[in-house]
């Protein structure tokens, strides 16, 4: 079945360590996104990519890095520079282009990162 | 980015209709109105979207004001599985900054049996 797969689902990290969250999609979507969600809050955009080898910062990119070497994959690295990394991380993808594209985003099930 | 305003929470009884309001007074002519919902510890799920006309699908209906400064998501018969946080979002036309979605706080809908 087509969809988005995020791994790991749960991750614990010590302070000062970098960690990479995986996001893979087999929907043949051009655009991919990373969001962060804190308890009781809405989603905030970290990075997004419209095409392979290109990506743009979202609203809270500091302390994070991404790469887009393949259309299917958009990994997110949470670096030690991120001051408060404990959160729920969500990856999404969508088609790009004009009508009749609905612009619907498909989300993965999320990765919950806890810094000890 | 144009913003949306939603009530923080709403309550409904099971099998009754639910009207979830959203204000977006600074909407631009090319912004689509999208609705997503999120169950606890899950990723958001697309519900419906529209531009100017009212829209219906198997999940819900979307009523858009004539001036497009507000919209209402309508769940025709709420079930316990509809309890979720509902997000009203304005999406830029694809091709402009990737058509990214900017999520607000959303409305937490609770459904009573």
Coordinates of C-alpha atoms in Angstrom, one line a residue:
Chain A
X1 CA 0.0 0.0 0.0
X2 CA 1.2 3.5 -0.7
X3 CA 2.0 5.8 2.2
X4 CA 4.5 7.5 4.4
X5 CA 6.7 5.6 6.8
X6 CA 8.4 7.3 9.7
X7 CA 11.0 5.6 11.9
X8 CA 11.7 5.1 14.7
X9 CA 8.3 5.6 16.3
X10 CA 10.0 6.3 19.7
X11 CA 13.5 7.6 20.3
X12 CA 15.4 8.6 23.3
X13 CA 18.5 10.7 23.1
X14 CA 21.0 12.1 25.5
X15 CA 21.7 15.7 25.6
X16 CA 24.4 16.7 23.1
X17 CA 23.8 13.9 20.7
X18 CA 22.5 14.3 17.1
X19 CA 19.7 12.1 16.0
X20 CA 18.3 11.4 12.5
X21 CA 14.6 10.7 11.9
X22 CA 13.7 8.8 8.8
X23 CA 10.8 9.6 6.4
X24 CA 10.1 7.5 3.3
X25 CA 7.2 7.8 0.9
X26 CA 6.1 5.7 -2.0
X27 CA 3.4 8.0 -3.3
X28 CA 5.6 9.5 -6.0
X29 CA 5.0 12.9 -4.4
X30 CA 7.4 15.8 -5.2
X31 CA 6.9 17.8 -2.0
X32 CA 7.8 16.7 1.5
X33 CA 7.6 18.4 4.8
X34 CA 8.7 18.1 8.4
X35 CA 6.6 19.5 11.3
X36 CA 7.1 19.6 15.0
X37 CA 4.3 19.3 17.5
X38 CA 4.6 20.1 21.3
X39 CA 1.9 18.9 23.8
X40 CA -1.4 20.7 23.3
X41 CA 0.0 22.8 20.5
X42 CA -0.5 22.9 16.7
X43 CA 2.1 21.9 14.1
X44 CA 5.0 24.1 13.3
X45 CA 6.9 23.8 10.0
X46 CA 10.6 22.9 10.3
X47 CA 11.7 22.4 6.7
X48 CA 10.1 21.6 3.4
X49 CA 11.2 20.4 0.0
X50 CA 9.5 20.8 -3.4
X51 CA 12.0 18.8 -5.5
X52 CA 15.0 16.6 -5.1
X53 CA 18.2 18.4 -4.0
X54 CA 16.3 21.5 -2.9
X55 CA 14.7 22.4 0.4
X56 CA 13.7 25.6 2.3
X57 CA 13.5 26.6 5.9
X58 CA 10.2 26.7 7.6
X59 CA 9.3 28.7 10.7
X60 CA 11.6 26.9 13.2
X61 CA 14.5 25.5 11.3
X62 CA 17.2 26.4 13.8
X63 CA 18.9 23.3 15.3
X64 CA 17.6 21.1 12.5
X65 CA 19.0 19.9 9.1
X66 CA 17.6 18.0 6.2
X67 CA 18.6 16.4 2.9
X68 CA 16.7 15.4 -0.2
X69 CA 18.9 13.2 -2.2
X70 CA 16.1 11.0 -3.4
X71 CA 12.5 11.7 -4.2
X72 CA 11.3 9.1 -1.8
X73 CA 13.3 10.2 1.2
X74 CA 13.5 13.3 3.4
X75 CA 15.5 12.6 6.6
X76 CA 15.5 15.1 9.5
X77 CA 18.6 15.5 11.8
X78 CA 18.0 17.0 15.2
X79 CA 21.3 18.5 16.1
X80 CA 22.7 19.3 19.5
X81 CA 22.1 22.9 18.7
X82 CA 18.4 22.4 19.1
X83 CA 17.8 23.6 22.7
X84 CA 14.5 21.9 23.4
X85 CA 14.2 18.9 21.0
X86 CA 11.7 16.8 23.0
X87 CA 8.6 16.7 20.8
X88 CA 6.4 14.8 18.3
X89 CA 7.8 15.0 14.8
X90 CA 5.6 14.6 11.8
X91 CA 6.6 14.1 8.1
X92 CA 4.2 14.7 5.3
X93 CA 4.2 14.7 1.5
X94 CA 2.0 16.1 -1.3
X95 CA 1.8 16.5 -5.0
X96 CA 2.9 19.9 -6.4
X97 CA 1.4 21.8 -9.4
X98 CA -1.8 23.5 -10.2
X99 CA -5.4 22.3 -10.5
X100 CA -6.8 19.7 -10.3
X101 CA -4.2 19.0 -7.6
X102 CA -6.0 19.1 -4.3
X103 CA -2.8 19.9 -2.4
X104 CA -3.7 17.3 0.1
X105 CA -0.9 16.5 2.6
X106 CA -0.4 12.8 3.6
X107 CA 1.1 12.4 7.0
X108 CA 3.2 9.7 8.6
X109 CA 2.4 8.3 12.0
X110 CA 5.1 10.5 13.7
X111 CA 8.2 10.0 15.7
X112 CA 8.3 10.9 19.4
X113 CA 11.7 12.1 20.5
X114 CA 12.6 12.4 24.2
X115 CA 15.8 13.9 25.4
X116 CA 17.0 12.5 28.7
Chain B
X1 CA 0.9 34.0 5.6
X2 CA -2.8 34.6 6.2
X3 CA -4.1 33.4 9.6
X4 CA -7.1 31.6 10.8
X5 CA -9.0 31.9 14.0
X6 CA -10.9 29.0 15.6
X7 CA -12.5 28.3 19.0
X8 CA -10.3 26.4 21.3
X9 CA -12.8 23.7 22.0
X10 CA -16.4 22.6 21.2
X11 CA -18.7 19.9 22.5
X12 CA -21.3 17.8 20.6
X13 CA -23.7 15.0 21.3
X14 CA -23.4 11.8 19.3
X15 CA -25.5 11.6 16.2
X16 CA -26.1 15.4 16.1
X17 CA -24.7 17.8 13.5
X18 CA -21.6 19.8 14.4
X19 CA -20.6 23.1 12.9
X20 CA -17.0 24.1 13.4
X21 CA -16.4 27.7 12.5
X22 CA -13.2 29.3 11.2
X23 CA -12.4 33.0 10.5
X24 CA -9.8 34.0 7.9
X25 CA -10.4 37.7 7.3
X26 CA -7.0 38.2 5.6
X27 CA -7.4 35.4 3.1
X28 CA -6.1 36.2 -0.4
X29 CA -7.8 35.5 -3.6
X30 CA -5.7 32.4 -4.4
X31 CA -5.7 30.8 -0.9
X32 CA -7.5 27.4 -0.7
X33 CA -9.3 26.6 2.6
X34 CA -8.3 23.2 4.0
X35 CA -9.5 21.3 6.9
X36 CA -7.5 18.5 8.7
X37 CA -8.2 16.6 11.8
X38 CA -5.8 14.9 14.2
X39 CA -6.5 12.0 16.6
X40 CA -4.3 11.7 19.7
X41 CA -0.8 10.6 18.9
X42 CA -1.5 10.3 15.2
X43 CA -0.6 12.4 12.2
X44 CA -3.3 14.8 10.8
X45 CA -5.8 13.5 8.3
X46 CA -7.2 15.5 5.4
X47 CA -10.9 16.2 5.7
X48 CA -11.9 18.6 2.9
X49 CA -10.9 21.7 1.0
X50 CA -12.4 24.4 -1.1
X51 CA -11.8 27.7 -2.8
X52 CA -15.1 29.6 -3.3
X53 CA -18.0 27.2 -3.6
X54 CA -19.4 24.9 -0.9
X55 CA -18.0 21.4 -1.0
X56 CA -19.3 18.0 0.1
X57 CA -17.5 14.7 0.5
X58 CA -18.0 11.5 2.4
X59 CA -16.5 12.9 5.6
X60 CA -18.0 16.4 5.8
X61 CA -19.3 19.5 4.1
X62 CA -17.5 22.8 3.8
X63 CA -19.6 26.0 3.7
X64 CA -17.6 29.1 2.5
X65 CA -18.9 32.6 3.1
X66 CA -19.5 34.7 0.0
X67 CA -16.7 37.1 1.0
X68 CA -14.5 34.1 1.8
X69 CA -13.6 35.6 5.2
X70 CA -15.0 32.7 7.1
X71 CA -15.9 29.1 6.6
X72 CA -17.7 26.3 8.5
X73 CA -16.9 22.6 8.6
X74 CA -20.0 20.6 9.0
X75 CA -20.1 17.0 10.3
X76 CA -23.6 15.9 9.6
X77 CA -23.9 13.2 12.3
X78 CA -21.1 13.2 14.9
X79 CA -19.8 9.9 16.1
X80 CA -17.4 9.1 19.0
X81 CA -14.7 8.6 16.3
X82 CA -15.0 12.2 15.2
X83 CA -13.5 13.4 18.5
X84 CA -10.3 15.1 17.4
X85 CA -8.6 18.4 17.0
X86 CA -9.8 20.1 13.8
X87 CA -7.5 22.5 11.9
X88 CA -8.7 25.1 9.5
X89 CA -5.7 26.1 7.3
X90 CA -5.2 28.4 4.3
X91 CA -3.0 26.8 1.7
X92 CA -1.0 28.9 -0.8
X93 CA -1.4 28.0 -4.4
X94 CA 0.9 25.1 -5.3
X95 CA 4.0 26.6 -6.9
X96 CA 4.2 29.5 -4.5
X97 CA 6.6 28.5 -1.7
X98 CA 5.6 24.8 -2.2
X99 CA 2.0 25.2 -1.1
X100 CA 3.0 24.6 2.5
X101 CA 0.4 24.4 5.2
X102 CA 0.6 26.6 8.3
X103 CA -1.3 25.0 11.2
X104 CA -2.9 27.1 13.9
X105 CA -4.1 25.8 17.3
X106 CA -7.2 24.1 16.0
X107 CA -10.5 23.3 17.7
X108 CA -10.7 20.3 20.0
X109 CA -14.0 18.6 19.4
X110 CA -15.4 16.3 22.1
X111 CA -18.4 14.1 21.4
X112 CA -20.6 12.9 24.2
X113 CA -22.5 9.6 23.9

